[in-house]
Amino acid sequence: MRRPRDPRRPLAALLAGLAALAAAGCGYGFSHAYRARGGAERVHVRAFQNLSSDPELGAALTAALREELARRGASAGPDAPVAIEGEVGAGEGLPSSVTGSTFHVVLNARARLVSEGKVVGSLSVRREGDHLGGADPLETEGRRALELRRLAADAAREILEAFEDRDARAPAAQGAAGR
């Protein structure tokens, strides 16, 4: 004797299919390899000259650029044919609120993409942010340093996007769109 069919079975199959479809769109995907202008796949970041009173700002921007390149699989040592170099400075933290509890800080960076001794591209980046003052000057200065590090990471992403070779990426994007 045959068992009667469960009326909930098609609904369960539909829900399972929708769950699989939602999981497929979870945000993960394939990305293209980073290529700098001129088609270079590996880029070295030289230490940025620090033009500010903050002792570690040049190192923070250099480290942020190297970290972003490593994420994109394009980090290289000093023997790479292409390098990014430049200068970074910071504006003094002025109060940005009436009570003086919030301070405004500005990061200015100039970056150059150098290939075989020639400047291939240059860019000026300005980032601004606010940070809270602390209970004492030492805490306020620590919060300022953290805000400058965050601004350096934002500037690093913008610099790499500006120096990316858009033409090398275009054929792959067109091929995917034509499918």
mmCIF file with all atom_site columns, C-alpha atoms in Angstrom:
data_model
loop_
_atom_site.group_PDB
_atom_site.id
_atom_site.type_symbol
_atom_site.label_atom_id
_atom_site.label_alt_id
_atom_site.label_comp_id
_atom_site.label_asym_id
_atom_site.label_entity_id
_atom_site.label_seq_id
_atom_site.pdbx_PDB_ins_code
_atom_site.Cartn_x
_atom_site.Cartn_y
_atom_site.Cartn_z
_atom_site.occupancy
_atom_site.B_iso_or_equiv
_atom_site.pdbx_formal_charge
_atom_site.auth_seq_id
_atom_site.auth_comp_id
_atom_site.auth_asym_id
_atom_site.auth_atom_id
_atom_site.pdbx_PDB_model_num
ATOM 1   C CA . MET A 1 1   ? 0.000  0.000  0.000   1.00 0.00 ? 1   MET A CA 1
ATOM 2   C CA . ARG A 1 2   ? 1.277  3.469  -0.907  1.00 0.00 ? 2   ARG A CA 1
ATOM 3   C CA . ARG A 1 3   ? 1.722  6.187  1.639   1.00 0.00 ? 3   ARG A CA 1
ATOM 4   C CA . PRO A 1 4   ? -0.342 9.306  1.071   1.00 0.00 ? 4   PRO A CA 1
ATOM 5   C CA . ARG A 1 5   ? 1.624  12.258 -0.284  1.00 0.00 ? 5   ARG A CA 1
ATOM 6   C CA . ASP A 1 6   ? 2.509  14.985 2.204   1.00 0.00 ? 6   ASP A CA 1
ATOM 7   C CA . PRO A 1 7   ? 1.014  18.317 1.030   1.00 0.00 ? 7   PRO A CA 1
ATOM 8   C CA . ARG A 1 8   ? 3.915  20.222 2.675   1.00 0.00 ? 8   ARG A CA 1
ATOM 9   C CA . ARG A 1 9   ? 6.563  18.533 0.517   1.00 0.00 ? 9   ARG A CA 1
ATOM 10  C CA . PRO A 1 10  ? 6.414  21.000 -2.443  1.00 0.00 ? 10  PRO A CA 1
ATOM 11  C CA . LEU A 1 11  ? 6.566  23.919 -0.008  1.00 0.00 ? 11  LEU A CA 1
ATOM 12  C CA . ALA A 1 12  ? 9.638  22.444 1.701   1.00 0.00 ? 12  ALA A CA 1
ATOM 13  C CA . ALA A 1 13  ? 11.332 21.944 -1.681  1.00 0.00 ? 13  ALA A CA 1
ATOM 14  C CA . LEU A 1 14  ? 10.570 25.542 -2.640  1.00 0.00 ? 14  LEU A CA 1
ATOM 15  C CA . LEU A 1 15  ? 11.971 26.870 0.649   1.00 0.00 ? 15  LEU A CA 1
ATOM 16  C CA . ALA A 1 16  ? 15.108 24.739 0.262   1.00 0.00 ? 16  ALA A CA 1
ATOM 17  C CA . GLY A 1 17  ? 15.591 26.101 -3.257  1.00 0.00 ? 17  GLY A CA 1
ATOM 18  C CA . LEU A 1 18  ? 15.174 29.689 -2.071  1.00 0.00 ? 18  LEU A CA 1
ATOM 19  C CA . ALA A 1 19  ? 17.659 29.106 0.750   1.00 0.00 ? 19  ALA A CA 1
ATOM 20  C CA . ALA A 1 20  ? 20.206 27.723 -1.728  1.00 0.00 ? 20  ALA A CA 1
ATOM 21  C CA . LEU A 1 21  ? 19.660 30.707 -4.001  1.00 0.00 ? 21  LEU A CA 1
ATOM 22  C CA . ALA A 1 22  ? 20.132 33.136 -1.104  1.00 0.00 ? 22  ALA A CA 1
ATOM 23  C CA . ALA A 1 23  ? 23.322 31.360 -0.011  1.00 0.00 ? 23  ALA A CA 1
ATOM 24  C CA . ALA A 1 24  ? 24.707 31.635 -3.543  1.00 0.00 ? 24  ALA A CA 1
ATOM 25  C CA . GLY A 1 25  ? 24.381 35.427 -3.356  1.00 0.00 ? 25  GLY A CA 1
ATOM 26  C CA . CYS A 1 26  ? 26.153 35.778 -0.013  1.00 0.00 ? 26  CYS A CA 1
ATOM 27  C CA . GLY A 1 27  ? 28.687 38.329 -1.217  1.00 0.00 ? 27  GLY A CA 1
ATOM 28  C CA . TYR A 1 28  ? 31.605 36.074 -2.006  1.00 0.00 ? 28  TYR A CA 1
ATOM 29  C CA . GLY A 1 29  ? 32.911 36.115 -5.516  1.00 0.00 ? 29  GLY A CA 1
ATOM 30  C CA . PHE A 1 30  ? 35.945 36.080 -7.729  1.00 0.00 ? 30  PHE A CA 1
ATOM 31  C CA . SER A 1 31  ? 37.939 39.238 -8.144  1.00 0.00 ? 31  SER A CA 1
ATOM 32  C CA . HIS A 1 32  ? 40.449 40.320 -10.719 1.00 0.00 ? 32  HIS A CA 1
ATOM 33  C CA . ALA A 1 33  ? 44.150 40.597 -10.010 1.00 0.00 ? 33  ALA A CA 1
ATOM 34  C CA . TYR A 1 34  ? 45.456 44.081 -9.314  1.00 0.00 ? 34  TYR A CA 1
ATOM 35  C CA . ARG A 1 35  ? 47.414 45.654 -12.152 1.00 0.00 ? 35  ARG A CA 1
ATOM 36  C CA . ALA A 1 36  ? 49.006 49.056 -11.874 1.00 0.00 ? 36  ALA A CA 1
ATOM 37  C CA . ARG A 1 37  ? 49.120 51.450 -14.808 1.00 0.00 ? 37  ARG A CA 1
ATOM 38  C CA . GLY A 1 38  ? 51.348 50.013 -17.483 1.00 0.00 ? 38  GLY A CA 1
ATOM 39  C CA . GLY A 1 39  ? 50.259 46.456 -16.651 1.00 0.00 ? 39  GLY A CA 1
ATOM 40  C CA . ALA A 1 40  ? 52.579 45.805 -13.689 1.00 0.00 ? 40  ALA A CA 1
ATOM 41  C CA . GLU A 1 41  ? 51.298 42.959 -11.508 1.00 0.00 ? 41  GLU A CA 1
ATOM 42  C CA . ARG A 1 42  ? 53.685 43.604 -8.611  1.00 0.00 ? 42  ARG A CA 1
ATOM 43  C CA . VAL A 1 43  ? 54.216 46.952 -6.902  1.00 0.00 ? 43  VAL A CA 1
ATOM 44  C CA . HIS A 1 44  ? 56.635 48.029 -4.180  1.00 0.00 ? 44  HIS A CA 1
ATOM 45  C CA . VAL A 1 45  ? 55.778 50.818 -1.725  1.00 0.00 ? 45  VAL A CA 1
ATOM 46  C CA . ARG A 1 46  ? 58.708 52.982 -0.694  1.00 0.00 ? 46  ARG A CA 1
ATOM 47  C CA . ALA A 1 47  ? 58.555 54.671 2.702   1.00 0.00 ? 47  ALA A CA 1
ATOM 48  C CA . PHE A 1 48  ? 56.490 57.843 2.517   1.00 0.00 ? 48  PHE A CA 1
ATOM 49  C CA . GLN A 1 49  ? 58.204 61.019 3.690   1.00 0.00 ? 49  GLN A CA 1
ATOM 50  C CA . ASN A 1 50  ? 56.530 62.324 6.839   1.00 0.00 ? 50  ASN A CA 1
ATOM 51  C CA . LEU A 1 51  ? 55.881 66.077 6.687   1.00 0.00 ? 51  LEU A CA 1
ATOM 52  C CA . SER A 1 52  ? 53.847 66.190 9.913   1.00 0.00 ? 52  SER A CA 1
ATOM 53  C CA . SER A 1 53  ? 54.608 66.454 13.603  1.00 0.00 ? 53  SER A CA 1
ATOM 54  C CA . ASP A 1 54  ? 53.106 62.982 14.108  1.00 0.00 ? 54  ASP A CA 1
ATOM 55  C CA . PRO A 1 55  ? 56.138 60.655 14.304  1.00 0.00 ? 55  PRO A CA 1
ATOM 56  C CA . GLU A 1 56  ? 54.505 57.602 12.724  1.00 0.00 ? 56  GLU A CA 1
ATOM 57  C CA . LEU A 1 57  ? 52.232 59.032 10.020  1.00 0.00 ? 57  LEU A CA 1
ATOM 58  C CA . GLY A 1 58  ? 54.572 58.226 7.110   1.00 0.00 ? 58  GLY A CA 1
ATOM 59  C CA . ALA A 1 59  ? 54.979 54.674 8.364   1.00 0.00 ? 59  ALA A CA 1
ATOM 60  C CA . ALA A 1 60  ? 51.199 54.326 8.853   1.00 0.00 ? 60  ALA A CA 1
ATOM 61  C CA . LEU A 1 61  ? 50.414 55.274 5.240   1.00 0.00 ? 61  LEU A CA 1
ATOM 62  C CA . THR A 1 62  ? 53.248 53.092 3.919   1.00 0.00 ? 62  THR A CA 1
ATOM 63  C CA . ALA A 1 63  ? 51.983 50.123 5.950   1.00 0.00 ? 63  ALA A CA 1
ATOM 64  C CA . ALA A 1 64  ? 48.377 50.709 4.833   1.00 0.00 ? 64  ALA A CA 1
ATOM 65  C CA . LEU A 1 65  ? 49.436 50.745 1.165   1.00 0.00 ? 65  LEU A CA 1
ATOM 66  C CA . ARG A 1 66  ? 51.510 47.572 1.577   1.00 0.00 ? 66  ARG A CA 1
ATOM 67  C CA . GLU A 1 67  ? 48.621 45.839 3.359   1.00 0.00 ? 67  GLU A CA 1
ATOM 68  C CA . GLU A 1 68  ? 46.148 46.776 0.603   1.00 0.00 ? 68  GLU A CA 1
ATOM 69  C CA . LEU A 1 69  ? 48.563 45.532 -2.068  1.00 0.00 ? 69  LEU A CA 1
ATOM 70  C CA . ALA A 1 70  ? 49.021 42.267 -0.161  1.00 0.00 ? 70  ALA A CA 1
ATOM 71  C CA . ARG A 1 71  ? 45.233 41.811 -0.011  1.00 0.00 ? 71  ARG A CA 1
ATOM 72  C CA . ARG A 1 72  ? 45.084 42.254 -3.764  1.00 0.00 ? 72  ARG A CA 1
ATOM 73  C CA . GLY A 1 73  ? 48.024 39.902 -4.377  1.00 0.00 ? 73  GLY A CA 1
ATOM 74  C CA . ALA A 1 74  ? 50.293 42.596 -5.830  1.00 0.00 ? 74  ALA A CA 1
ATOM 75  C CA . SER A 1 75  ? 52.808 43.289 -3.060  1.00 0.00 ? 75  SER A CA 1
ATOM 76  C CA . ALA A 1 76  ? 56.485 43.131 -4.028  1.00 0.00 ? 76  ALA A CA 1
ATOM 77  C CA . GLY A 1 77  ? 59.904 43.909 -2.627  1.00 0.00 ? 77  GLY A CA 1
ATOM 78  C CA . PRO A 1 78  ? 62.299 46.699 -3.578  1.00 0.00 ? 78  PRO A CA 1
ATOM 79  C CA . ASP A 1 79  ? 63.360 44.932 -6.794  1.00 0.00 ? 79  ASP A CA 1
ATOM 80  C CA . ALA A 1 80  ? 59.901 45.416 -8.365  1.00 0.00 ? 80  ALA A CA 1
ATOM 81  C CA . PRO A 1 81  ? 59.836 47.417 -11.613 1.00 0.00 ? 81  PRO A CA 1
ATOM 82  C CA . VAL A 1 82  ? 57.033 49.675 -10.314 1.00 0.00 ? 82  VAL A CA 1
ATOM 83  C CA . ALA A 1 83  ? 56.942 51.569 -7.021  1.00 0.00 ? 83  ALA A CA 1
ATOM 84  C CA . ILE A 1 84  ? 54.688 53.982 -5.169  1.00 0.00 ? 84  ILE A CA 1
ATOM 85  C CA . GLU A 1 85  ? 56.359 56.814 -3.286  1.00 0.00 ? 85  GLU A CA 1
ATOM 86  C CA . GLY A 1 86  ? 55.364 60.169 -1.862  1.00 0.00 ? 86  GLY A CA 1
ATOM 87  C CA . GLU A 1 87  ? 54.843 62.470 1.081   1.00 0.00 ? 87  GLU A CA 1
ATOM 88  C CA . VAL A 1 88  ? 52.213 62.704 3.785   1.00 0.00 ? 88  VAL A CA 1
ATOM 89  C CA . GLY A 1 89  ? 51.284 65.461 6.213   1.00 0.00 ? 89  GLY A CA 1
ATOM 90  C CA . ALA A 1 90  ? 48.586 66.229 8.743   1.00 0.00 ? 90  ALA A CA 1
ATOM 91  C CA . GLY A 1 91  ? 46.759 69.384 9.726   1.00 0.00 ? 91  GLY A CA 1
ATOM 92  C CA . GLU A 1 92  ? 46.701 70.269 13.389  1.00 0.00 ? 92  GLU A CA 1
ATOM 93  C CA . GLY A 1 93  ? 43.719 69.122 15.403  1.00 0.00 ? 93  GLY A CA 1
ATOM 94  C CA . LEU A 1 94  ? 41.473 72.120 15.877  1.00 0.00 ? 94  LEU A CA 1
ATOM 95  C CA . PRO A 1 95  ? 38.300 71.926 17.957  1.00 0.00 ? 95  PRO A CA 1
ATOM 96  C CA . SER A 1 96  ? 35.349 71.115 15.711  1.00 0.00 ? 96  SER A CA 1
ATOM 97  C CA . SER A 1 97  ? 32.636 71.652 18.292  1.00 0.00 ? 97  SER A CA 1
ATOM 98  C CA . VAL A 1 98  ? 31.596 74.584 20.439  1.00 0.00 ? 98  VAL A CA 1
ATOM 99  C CA . THR A 1 99  ? 32.438 72.731 23.638  1.00 0.00 ? 99  THR A CA 1
ATOM 100 C CA . GLY A 1 100 ? 35.897 71.753 22.380  1.00 0.00 ? 100 GLY A CA 1
ATOM 101 C CA . SER A 1 101 ? 35.326 68.058 23.038  1.00 0.00 ? 101 SER A CA 1
ATOM 102 C CA . THR A 1 102 ? 35.674 67.069 19.364  1.00 0.00 ? 102 THR A CA 1
ATOM 103 C CA . PHE A 1 103 ? 38.750 67.780 17.261  1.00 0.00 ? 103 PHE A CA 1
ATOM 104 C CA . HIS A 1 104 ? 39.150 67.926 13.484  1.00 0.00 ? 104 HIS A CA 1
ATOM 105 C CA . VAL A 1 105 ? 42.211 66.440 11.779  1.00 0.00 ? 105 VAL A CA 1
ATOM 106 C CA . VAL A 1 106 ? 43.276 66.503 8.118   1.00 0.00 ? 106 VAL A CA 1
ATOM 107 C CA . LEU A 1 107 ? 45.568 64.093 6.263   1.00 0.00 ? 107 LEU A CA 1
ATOM 108 C CA . ASN A 1 108 ? 47.182 65.259 3.009   1.00 0.00 ? 108 ASN A CA 1
ATOM 109 C CA . ALA A 1 109 ? 49.141 62.794 0.876   1.00 0.00 ? 109 ALA A CA 1
ATOM 110 C CA . ARG A 1 110 ? 50.910 63.118 -2.448  1.00 0.00 ? 110 ARG A CA 1
ATOM 111 C CA . ALA A 1 111 ? 51.676 59.829 -4.163  1.00 0.00 ? 111 ALA A CA 1
ATOM 112 C CA . ARG A 1 112 ? 53.579 59.006 -7.337  1.00 0.00 ? 112 ARG A CA 1
ATOM 113 C CA . LEU A 1 113 ? 53.597 55.798 -9.348  1.00 0.00 ? 113 LEU A CA 1
ATOM 114 C CA . VAL A 1 114 ? 57.144 55.308 -10.639 1.00 0.00 ? 114 VAL A CA 1
ATOM 115 C CA . SER A 1 115 ? 58.025 52.789 -13.350 1.00 0.00 ? 115 SER A CA 1
ATOM 116 C CA . GLU A 1 116 ? 61.666 52.343 -14.363 1.00 0.00 ? 116 GLU A CA 1
ATOM 117 C CA . GLY A 1 117 ? 62.580 55.768 -12.983 1.00 0.00 ? 117 GLY A CA 1
ATOM 118 C CA . LYS A 1 118 ? 59.753 57.655 -14.710 1.00 0.00 ? 118 LYS A CA 1
ATOM 119 C CA . VAL A 1 119 ? 56.658 59.044 -13.005 1.00 0.00 ? 119 VAL A CA 1
ATOM 120 C CA . VAL A 1 120 ? 53.693 57.271 -14.610 1.00 0.00 ? 120 VAL A CA 1
ATOM 121 C CA . GLY A 1 121 ? 51.022 58.876 -12.444 1.00 0.00 ? 121 GLY A CA 1
ATOM 122 C CA . SER A 1 122 ? 50.620 61.212 -9.498  1.00 0.00 ? 122 SER A CA 1
ATOM 123 C CA . LEU A 1 123 ? 47.802 61.946 -7.121  1.00 0.00 ? 123 LEU A CA 1
ATOM 124 C CA . SER A 1 124 ? 46.988 64.218 -4.191  1.00 0.00 ? 124 SER A CA 1
ATOM 125 C CA . VAL A 1 125 ? 44.621 62.836 -1.578  1.00 0.00 ? 125 VAL A CA 1
ATOM 126 C CA . ARG A 1 126 ? 42.965 64.740 1.260   1.00 0.00 ? 126 ARG A CA 1
ATOM 127 C CA . ARG A 1 127 ? 41.095 62.985 4.045   1.00 0.00 ? 127 ARG A CA 1
ATOM 128 C CA . GLU A 1 128 ? 39.369 64.659 6.981   1.00 0.00 ? 128 GLU A CA 1
ATOM 129 C CA . GLY A 1 129 ? 37.993 63.246 10.201  1.00 0.00 ? 129 GLY A CA 1
ATOM 130 C CA . ASP A 1 130 ? 36.975 64.061 13.748  1.00 0.00 ? 130 ASP A CA 1
ATOM 131 C CA . HIS A 1 131 ? 37.955 62.471 17.031  1.00 0.00 ? 131 HIS A CA 1
ATOM 132 C CA . LEU A 1 132 ? 36.844 62.947 20.605  1.00 0.00 ? 132 LEU A CA 1
ATOM 133 C CA . GLY A 1 133 ? 39.047 64.619 23.137  1.00 0.00 ? 133 GLY A CA 1
ATOM 134 C CA . GLY A 1 134 ? 40.149 62.543 26.087  1.00 0.00 ? 134 GLY A CA 1
ATOM 135 C CA . ALA A 1 135 ? 40.299 63.078 29.818  1.00 0.00 ? 135 ALA A CA 1
ATOM 136 C CA . ASP A 1 136 ? 43.895 64.303 29.459  1.00 0.00 ? 136 ASP A CA 1
ATOM 137 C CA . PRO A 1 137 ? 46.203 65.412 26.620  1.00 0.00 ? 137 PRO A CA 1
ATOM 138 C CA . LEU A 1 138 ? 47.795 61.972 26.326  1.00 0.00 ? 138 LEU A CA 1
ATOM 139 C CA . GLU A 1 139 ? 44.441 60.279 25.700  1.00 0.00 ? 139 GLU A CA 1
ATOM 140 C CA . THR A 1 140 ? 43.472 62.993 23.197  1.00 0.00 ? 140 THR A CA 1
ATOM 141 C CA . GLU A 1 141 ? 46.744 62.497 21.318  1.00 0.00 ? 141 GLU A CA 1
ATOM 142 C CA . GLY A 1 142 ? 46.169 58.730 21.247  1.00 0.00 ? 142 GLY A CA 1
ATOM 143 C CA . ARG A 1 143 ? 42.718 59.217 19.744  1.00 0.00 ? 143 ARG A CA 1
ATOM 144 C CA . ARG A 1 144 ? 44.191 61.632 17.185  1.00 0.00 ? 144 ARG A CA 1
ATOM 145 C CA . ALA A 1 145 ? 46.787 59.016 16.196  1.00 0.00 ? 145 ALA A CA 1
ATOM 146 C CA . LEU A 1 146 ? 44.062 56.372 15.774  1.00 0.00 ? 146 LEU A CA 1
ATOM 147 C CA . GLU A 1 147 ? 42.009 58.715 13.576  1.00 0.00 ? 147 GLU A CA 1
ATOM 148 C CA . LEU A 1 148 ? 45.080 59.483 11.448  1.00 0.00 ? 148 LEU A CA 1
ATOM 149 C CA . ARG A 1 149 ? 45.692 55.736 11.021  1.00 0.00 ? 149 ARG A CA 1
ATOM 150 C CA . ARG A 1 150 ? 42.099 55.271 9.856   1.00 0.00 ? 150 ARG A CA 1
ATOM 151 C CA . LEU A 1 151 ? 42.448 58.176 7.433   1.00 0.00 ? 151 LEU A CA 1
ATOM 152 C CA . ALA A 1 152 ? 45.726 56.679 6.143   1.00 0.00 ? 152 ALA A CA 1
ATOM 153 C CA . ALA A 1 153 ? 43.944 53.384 5.391   1.00 0.00 ? 153 ALA A CA 1
ATOM 154 C CA . ASP A 1 154 ? 41.213 55.262 3.475   1.00 0.00 ? 154 ASP A CA 1
ATOM 155 C CA . ALA A 1 155 ? 43.845 57.236 1.545   1.00 0.00 ? 155 ALA A CA 1
ATOM 156 C CA . ALA A 1 156 ? 45.723 54.018 0.693   1.00 0.00 ? 156 ALA A CA 1
ATOM 157 C CA . ARG A 1 157 ? 42.612 52.494 -0.887  1.00 0.00 ? 157 ARG A CA 1
ATOM 158 C CA . GLU A 1 158 ? 42.000 55.641 -2.937  1.00 0.00 ? 158 GLU A CA 1
ATOM 159 C CA . ILE A 1 159 ? 45.634 55.768 -4.106  1.00 0.00 ? 159 ILE A CA 1
ATOM 160 C CA . LEU A 1 160 ? 45.590 52.154 -5.292  1.00 0.00 ? 160 LEU A CA 1
ATOM 161 C CA . GLU A 1 161 ? 42.269 52.614 -7.082  1.00 0.00 ? 161 GLU A CA 1
ATOM 162 C CA . ALA A 1 162 ? 43.625 55.708 -8.851  1.00 0.00 ? 162 ALA A CA 1
ATOM 163 C CA . PHE A 1 163 ? 46.811 53.905 -9.944  1.00 0.00 ? 163 PHE A CA 1
ATOM 164 C CA . GLU A 1 164 ? 44.960 50.791 -11.125 1.00 0.00 ? 164 GLU A CA 1
ATOM 165 C CA . ASP A 1 165 ? 45.096 50.014 -14.850 1.00 0.00 ? 165 ASP A CA 1
ATOM 166 C CA . ARG A 1 166 ? 41.416 50.159 -15.820 1.00 0.00 ? 166 ARG A CA 1
ATOM 167 C CA . ASP A 1 167 ? 42.112 48.983 -19.389 1.00 0.00 ? 167 ASP A CA 1
ATOM 168 C CA . ALA A 1 168 ? 43.545 45.646 -18.196 1.00 0.00 ? 168 ALA A CA 1
ATOM 169 C CA . ARG A 1 169 ? 40.339 44.972 -16.269 1.00 0.00 ? 169 ARG A CA 1
ATOM 170 C CA . ALA A 1 170 ? 37.848 46.045 -18.952 1.00 0.00 ? 170 ALA A CA 1
ATOM 171 C CA . PRO A 1 171 ? 38.050 42.984 -21.298 1.00 0.00 ? 171 PRO A CA 1
ATOM 172 C CA . ALA A 1 172 ? 37.357 40.559 -18.453 1.00 0.00 ? 172 ALA A CA 1
ATOM 173 C CA . ALA A 1 173 ? 34.357 42.607 -17.328 1.00 0.00 ? 173 ALA A CA 1
ATOM 174 C CA . GLN A 1 174 ? 33.006 42.809 -20.879 1.00 0.00 ? 174 GLN A CA 1
ATOM 175 C CA . GLY A 1 175 ? 33.421 39.053 -21.336 1.00 0.00 ? 175 GLY A CA 1
ATOM 176 C CA . ALA A 1 176 ? 31.480 38.365 -18.146 1.00 0.00 ? 176 ALA A CA 1
ATOM 177 C CA . ALA A 1 177 ? 28.728 40.786 -19.139 1.00 0.00 ? 177 ALA A CA 1
ATOM 178 C CA . GLY A 1 178 ? 28.329 39.183 -22.550 1.00 0.00 ? 178 GLY A CA 1
ATOM 179 C CA . ARG A 1 179 ? 27.513 35.755 -21.130 1.00 0.00 ? 179 ARG A CA 1
#
